[in-house]
GROMACS .gro file of C-alpha atoms in nm:
model
  286
    1UNK     CA    1   1.595  -1.922   1.192
    2UNK     CA    2   1.227  -1.820   1.182
    3UNK     CA    3   1.240  -1.699   1.548
    4UNK     CA    4   1.557  -1.492   1.474
    5UNK     CA    5   1.378  -1.341   1.173
    6UNK     CA    6   1.074  -1.241   1.375
    7UNK     CA    7   1.289  -1.101   1.662
    8UNK     CA    8   1.466  -0.869   1.415
    9UNK     CA    9   1.137  -0.772   1.264
   10UNK     CA   10   1.010  -0.668   1.611
   11UNK     CA   11   1.323  -0.482   1.704
   12UNK     CA   12   1.292  -0.279   1.388
   13UNK     CA   13   0.926  -0.204   1.462
   14UNK     CA   14   1.002  -0.132   1.822
   15UNK     CA   15   1.234   0.151   1.714
   16UNK     CA   16   1.014   0.304   1.447
   17UNK     CA   17   0.936   0.679   1.510
   18UNK     CA   18   0.557   0.638   1.485
   19UNK     CA   19   0.334   0.443   1.724
   20UNK     CA   20   0.302   0.086   1.577
   21UNK     CA   21   0.066  -0.197   1.671
   22UNK     CA   22   0.031  -0.559   1.546
   23UNK     CA   23  -0.272  -0.799   1.568
   24UNK     CA   24  -0.296  -1.169   1.519
   25UNK     CA   25  -0.555  -1.382   1.331
   26UNK     CA   26  -0.815  -1.312   1.621
   27UNK     CA   27  -0.800  -0.937   1.571
   28UNK     CA   28  -0.642  -0.884   1.907
   29UNK     CA   29  -0.325  -0.694   1.940
   30UNK     CA   30  -0.014  -0.878   2.049
   31UNK     CA   31   0.248  -0.607   2.004
   32UNK     CA   32   0.291  -0.231   2.062
   33UNK     CA   33   0.617  -0.047   1.991
   34UNK     CA   34   0.791   0.199   2.240
   35UNK     CA   35   0.639   0.495   2.077
   36UNK     CA   36   0.292   0.370   2.116
   37UNK     CA   37   0.358   0.286   2.482
   38UNK     CA   38   0.524   0.630   2.532
   39UNK     CA   39   0.229   0.799   2.364
   40UNK     CA   40  -0.035   0.631   2.597
   41UNK     CA   41   0.180   0.602   2.909
   42UNK     CA   42   0.066   0.244   2.957
   43UNK     CA   43   0.232  -0.083   2.974
   44UNK     CA   44   0.247  -0.359   2.716
   45UNK     CA   45   0.034  -0.577   2.940
   46UNK     CA   46  -0.222  -0.311   2.969
   47UNK     CA   47  -0.260  -0.264   2.593
   48UNK     CA   48  -0.242  -0.622   2.486
   49UNK     CA   49  -0.547  -0.798   2.338
   50UNK     CA   50  -0.833  -0.531   2.330
   51UNK     CA   51  -0.677  -0.332   2.619
   52UNK     CA   52  -0.572  -0.045   2.385
   53UNK     CA   53  -0.941   0.028   2.327
   54UNK     CA   54  -0.975   0.156   2.676
   55UNK     CA   55  -0.785   0.473   2.560
   56UNK     CA   56  -1.020   0.546   2.268
   57UNK     CA   57  -1.251   0.844   2.324
   58UNK     CA   58  -1.567   0.687   2.469
   59UNK     CA   59  -1.812   0.848   2.221
   60UNK     CA   60  -1.601   0.697   1.929
   61UNK     CA   61  -1.526   0.353   2.075
   62UNK     CA   62  -1.803   0.142   1.928
   63UNK     CA   63  -1.765   0.298   1.585
   64UNK     CA   64  -1.385   0.259   1.597
   65UNK     CA   65  -1.389  -0.110   1.701
   66UNK     CA   66  -1.666  -0.187   1.453
   67UNK     CA   67  -1.481  -0.027   1.156
   68UNK     CA   68  -1.162  -0.190   1.269
   69UNK     CA   69  -1.316  -0.539   1.269
   70UNK     CA   70  -1.498  -0.474   0.949
   71UNK     CA   71  -1.168  -0.405   0.761
   72UNK     CA   72  -0.999  -0.681   0.950
   73UNK     CA   73  -1.246  -0.951   0.836
   74UNK     CA   74  -1.229  -0.824   0.475
   75UNK     CA   75  -0.847  -0.805   0.502
   76UNK     CA   76  -0.855  -0.461   0.337
   77UNK     CA   77  -0.593  -0.181   0.380
   78UNK     CA   78  -0.767   0.086   0.597
   79UNK     CA   79  -0.723   0.425   0.750
   80UNK     CA   80  -0.910   0.511   1.075
   81UNK     CA   81  -0.936   0.856   1.236
   82UNK     CA   82  -1.010   0.858   1.606
   83UNK     CA   83  -0.907   1.004   1.942
   84UNK     CA   84  -0.684   0.827   2.181
   85UNK     CA   85  -0.593   0.918   2.534
   86UNK     CA   86  -0.241   1.068   2.552
   87UNK     CA   87  -0.015   1.013   2.861
   88UNK     CA   88  -0.100   1.369   2.968
   89UNK     CA   89  -0.464   1.278   3.002
   90UNK     CA   90  -0.579   1.470   2.695
   91UNK     CA   91  -0.725   1.297   2.379
   92UNK     CA   92  -0.532   1.341   2.053
   93UNK     CA   93  -0.656   1.284   1.705
   94UNK     CA   94  -0.477   0.987   1.526
   95UNK     CA   95  -0.470   0.877   1.174
   96UNK     CA   96  -0.420   0.495   1.192
   97UNK     CA   97  -0.312   0.304   0.881
   98UNK     CA   98  -0.355  -0.067   0.892
   99UNK     CA   99  -0.231  -0.321   0.637
  100UNK     CA  100  -0.264  -0.704   0.625
  101UNK     CA  101   0.056  -0.905   0.637
  102UNK     CA  102   0.141  -1.255   0.516
  103UNK     CA  103   0.408  -1.512   0.559
  104UNK     CA  104   0.640  -1.620   0.271
  105UNK     CA  105   0.380  -1.858   0.147
  106UNK     CA  106   0.101  -1.592   0.116
  107UNK     CA  107  -0.078  -1.711   0.438
  108UNK     CA  108  -0.262  -1.434   0.611
  109UNK     CA  109  -0.110  -1.373   0.962
  110UNK     CA  110  -0.295  -1.062   1.081
  111UNK     CA  111  -0.252  -0.678   1.065
  112UNK     CA  112   0.016  -0.417   1.132
  113UNK     CA  113  -0.062  -0.051   1.181
  114UNK     CA  114   0.111   0.277   1.191
  115UNK     CA  115  -0.024   0.595   1.367
  116UNK     CA  116   0.010   0.967   1.310
  117UNK     CA  117  -0.070   1.226   1.571
  118UNK     CA  118  -0.260   1.502   1.378
  119UNK     CA  119  -0.400   1.693   1.681
  120UNK     CA  120  -0.153   1.985   1.641
  121UNK     CA  121  -0.156   2.000   1.264
  122UNK     CA  122  -0.381   2.250   1.100
  123UNK     CA  123  -0.537   2.008   0.858
  124UNK     CA  124  -0.468   1.674   0.699
  125UNK     CA  125  -0.299   1.841   0.396
  126UNK     CA  126  -0.025   1.953   0.626
  127UNK     CA  127   0.011   1.597   0.757
  128UNK     CA  128   0.026   1.462   0.405
  129UNK     CA  129   0.293   1.716   0.309
  130UNK     CA  130   0.518   1.611   0.604
  131UNK     CA  131   0.469   1.230   0.548
  132UNK     CA  132   0.521   1.274   0.178
  133UNK     CA  133   0.849   1.462   0.225
  134UNK     CA  134   0.979   1.179   0.442
  135UNK     CA  135   0.866   0.890   0.240
  136UNK     CA  136   0.872   1.042  -0.120
  137UNK     CA  137   0.501   0.938  -0.134
  138UNK     CA  138   0.255   1.229  -0.222
  139UNK     CA  139  -0.069   1.288  -0.062
  140UNK     CA  140  -0.408   1.413  -0.196
  141UNK     CA  141  -0.739   1.514  -0.053
  142UNK     CA  142  -1.093   1.566  -0.202
  143UNK     CA  143  -1.339   1.762  -0.020
  144UNK     CA  144  -1.670   1.585  -0.086
  145UNK     CA  145  -1.909   1.892  -0.055
  146UNK     CA  146  -1.699   2.141  -0.256
  147UNK     CA  147  -1.535   1.877  -0.487
  148UNK     CA  148  -1.192   2.073  -0.433
  149UNK     CA  149  -0.882   1.877  -0.471
  150UNK     CA  150  -0.559   1.929  -0.290
  151UNK     CA  151  -0.209   1.780  -0.379
  152UNK     CA  152   0.107   1.781  -0.172
  153UNK     CA  153   0.430   1.894  -0.327
  154UNK     CA  154   0.523   1.543  -0.418
  155UNK     CA  155   0.211   1.488  -0.621
  156UNK     CA  156   0.292   1.808  -0.828
  157UNK     CA  157   0.642   1.661  -0.883
  158UNK     CA  158   0.504   1.318  -0.995
  159UNK     CA  159   0.282   1.500  -1.257
  160UNK     CA  160   0.571   1.735  -1.351
  161UNK     CA  161   0.375   2.056  -1.300
  162UNK     CA  162   0.440   2.369  -1.109
  163UNK     CA  163   0.235   2.452  -0.797
  164UNK     CA  164   0.049   2.729  -1.005
  165UNK     CA  165  -0.109   2.451  -1.211
  166UNK     CA  166  -0.491   2.506  -1.226
  167UNK     CA  167  -0.574   2.216  -1.008
  168UNK     CA  168  -0.926   2.055  -1.007
  169UNK     CA  169  -1.063   1.720  -1.014
  170UNK     CA  170  -1.147   1.752  -1.391
  171UNK     CA  171  -0.793   1.871  -1.473
  172UNK     CA  172  -0.633   1.590  -1.265
  173UNK     CA  173  -0.833   1.330  -1.466
  174UNK     CA  174  -0.688   1.456  -1.796
  175UNK     CA  175  -0.349   1.310  -1.698
  176UNK     CA  176  -0.483   0.959  -1.682
  177UNK     CA  177  -0.467   0.727  -2.001
  178UNK     CA  178  -0.639   0.401  -2.108
  179UNK     CA  179  -0.861   0.246  -1.848
  180UNK     CA  180  -0.704   0.425  -1.561
  181UNK     CA  181  -0.955   0.702  -1.596
  182UNK     CA  182  -1.238   0.460  -1.509
  183UNK     CA  183  -1.035   0.287  -1.246
  184UNK     CA  184  -0.966   0.601  -1.041
  185UNK     CA  185  -1.314   0.737  -1.087
  186UNK     CA  186  -1.479   0.422  -0.984
  187UNK     CA  187  -1.250   0.389  -0.678
  188UNK     CA  188  -1.308   0.736  -0.561
  189UNK     CA  189  -1.696   0.698  -0.613
  190UNK     CA  190  -1.693   0.381  -0.417
  191UNK     CA  191  -1.510   0.547  -0.130
  192UNK     CA  192  -1.761   0.834  -0.121
  193UNK     CA  193  -2.076   0.611  -0.163
  194UNK     CA  194  -1.976   0.294   0.028
  195UNK     CA  195  -1.690   0.410   0.251
  196UNK     CA  196  -1.478   0.159   0.061
  197UNK     CA  197  -1.087   0.203   0.080
  198UNK     CA  198  -0.903   0.149  -0.240
  199UNK     CA  199  -0.546   0.054  -0.367
  200UNK     CA  200  -0.508   0.081  -0.743
  201UNK     CA  201  -0.223   0.104  -0.994
  202UNK     CA  202  -0.277   0.363  -1.277
  203UNK     CA  203  -0.108   0.482  -1.578
  204UNK     CA  204  -0.079   0.858  -1.653
  205UNK     CA  205   0.106   1.098  -1.901
  206UNK     CA  206   0.277   1.374  -1.715
  207UNK     CA  207   0.280   1.738  -1.830
  208UNK     CA  208   0.623   1.662  -1.999
  209UNK     CA  209   0.463   1.369  -2.185
  210UNK     CA  210   0.626   1.108  -1.989
  211UNK     CA  211   0.421   0.791  -1.937
  212UNK     CA  212   0.448   0.661  -1.577
  213UNK     CA  213   0.286   0.412  -1.347
  214UNK     CA  214   0.146   0.537  -1.006
  215UNK     CA  215  -0.008   0.369  -0.704
  216UNK     CA  216  -0.301   0.543  -0.535
  217UNK     CA  217  -0.438   0.454  -0.192
  218UNK     CA  218  -0.755   0.620  -0.067
  219UNK     CA  219  -1.011   0.623   0.212
  220UNK     CA  220  -1.315   0.824   0.297
  221UNK     CA  221  -1.305   1.017   0.623
  222UNK     CA  222  -1.611   1.076   0.847
  223UNK     CA  223  -1.670   1.354   1.093
  224UNK     CA  224  -1.986   1.332   1.306
  225UNK     CA  225  -2.093   1.022   1.117
  226UNK     CA  226  -2.084   1.216   0.782
  227UNK     CA  227  -1.847   1.151   0.496
  228UNK     CA  228  -1.658   1.472   0.449
  229UNK     CA  229  -1.349   1.396   0.253
  230UNK     CA  230  -1.142   1.144   0.068
  231UNK     CA  231  -0.778   1.138   0.143
  232UNK     CA  232  -0.495   0.911   0.040
  233UNK     CA  233  -0.134   0.852  -0.088
  234UNK     CA  234   0.010   0.874  -0.426
  235UNK     CA  235   0.348   0.718  -0.549
  236UNK     CA  236   0.537   0.676  -0.869
  237UNK     CA  237   0.593   0.291  -0.904
  238UNK     CA  238   0.727   0.314  -1.263
  239UNK     CA  239   1.080   0.165  -1.150
  240UNK     CA  240   0.882  -0.130  -1.006
  241UNK     CA  241   0.666  -0.174  -1.312
  242UNK     CA  242   0.958  -0.152  -1.539
  243UNK     CA  243   1.150  -0.409  -1.337
  244UNK     CA  244   0.844  -0.638  -1.363
  245UNK     CA  245   0.839  -0.598  -1.745
  246UNK     CA  246   1.216  -0.641  -1.769
  247UNK     CA  247   1.182  -0.965  -1.573
  248UNK     CA  248   0.902  -1.080  -1.789
  249UNK     CA  249   1.104  -1.001  -2.109
  250UNK     CA  250   1.400  -1.197  -1.970
  251UNK     CA  251   1.181  -1.488  -1.888
  252UNK     CA  252   1.035  -1.477  -2.245
  253UNK     CA  253   1.385  -1.468  -2.394
  254UNK     CA  254   1.493  -1.750  -2.178
  255UNK     CA  255   1.178  -1.950  -2.268
  256UNK     CA  256   1.250  -1.883  -2.646
  257UNK     CA  257   1.622  -1.987  -2.604
  258UNK     CA  258   1.501  -2.295  -2.421
  259UNK     CA  259   1.269  -2.389  -2.710
  260UNK     CA  260   1.547  -2.316  -2.951
  261UNK     CA  261   1.787  -2.544  -2.761
  262UNK     CA  262   1.529  -2.818  -2.731
  263UNK     CA  263   1.454  -2.784  -3.101
  264UNK     CA  264   1.827  -2.788  -3.179
  265UNK     CA  265   1.886  -3.103  -2.978
  266UNK     CA  266   1.593  -3.280  -3.148
  267UNK     CA  267   1.732  -3.182  -3.482
  268UNK     CA  268   2.080  -3.298  -3.392
  269UNK     CA  269   1.935  -3.619  -3.256
  270UNK     CA  270   1.739  -3.690  -3.581
  271UNK     CA  271   2.058  -3.599  -3.783
  272UNK     CA  272   2.262  -3.847  -3.565
  273UNK     CA  273   1.997  -4.128  -3.625
  274UNK     CA  274   2.012  -4.062  -4.001
  275UNK     CA  275   2.382  -4.082  -4.002
  276UNK     CA  276   2.372  -4.402  -3.803
  277UNK     CA  277   2.116  -4.551  -4.044
  278UNK     CA  278   2.339  -4.453  -4.333
  279UNK     CA  279   2.640  -4.604  -4.185
  280UNK     CA  280   2.452  -4.928  -4.109
  281UNK     CA  281   2.321  -4.941  -4.462
  282UNK     CA  282   2.666  -4.884  -4.612
  283UNK     CA  283   2.812  -5.148  -4.386
  284UNK     CA  284   2.540  -5.407  -4.494
  285UNK     CA  285   2.635  -5.343  -4.858
  286UNK     CA  286   2.993  -5.432  -4.811
   0.00000   0.00000   0.00000
């Protein structure tokens, strides 16, 4: 049954429209989908293990492998930007998103990654617009030097504002409520200062006063060994959070009902014992 499940899983990944890779516990890759092999023009055997690294731009190879293994050992979600040799002999810029995966019991099994060719796109904002429209996940970008913030269309929709909204880091922070302001501020600062990726759940109030939950993922991007921007995704997860709350409420209701039934059974048992005692007493008086 497990083998059938894994075969189905691999068939789905093999047909995914983006280049996909998978790595085992040792960090070495044990699977590449058709679009990865089509992109590189190499065989599965050539790419397996650390073979894929042969296609990384030579000047970026050590840094790419070092960053990859660092994230792998920490089991963190990551995003890497590097150049990989295309089947036409040229090098294309890729954004590589990696995520740890686990079995049904929560045991770490390795990593799975999905790549986006950004060479022909004008900038990462265009990429985020495209991926956001496909997945209903928004994208954002902060230029570290200028502190300018960019949102994709989906992020504007999540905040329920028009595109003529006066967008800035300061105005964006005004939407957050409770401890979410500190959570997102600390996460972005750690990304800038430490190069640390983040994945946080936040609560905000939209321009139309709707309180929602969002999930923000982010990663600092380096160019020539200098951190230049922080980019990430942004998704409304209110339905998921509401479902969790609903489940908790149902569980609480069931627990209350269970306690009531247990109490009721105890009361009935005590009443039954009292009746039995009374009947025995009456019988003894006859």
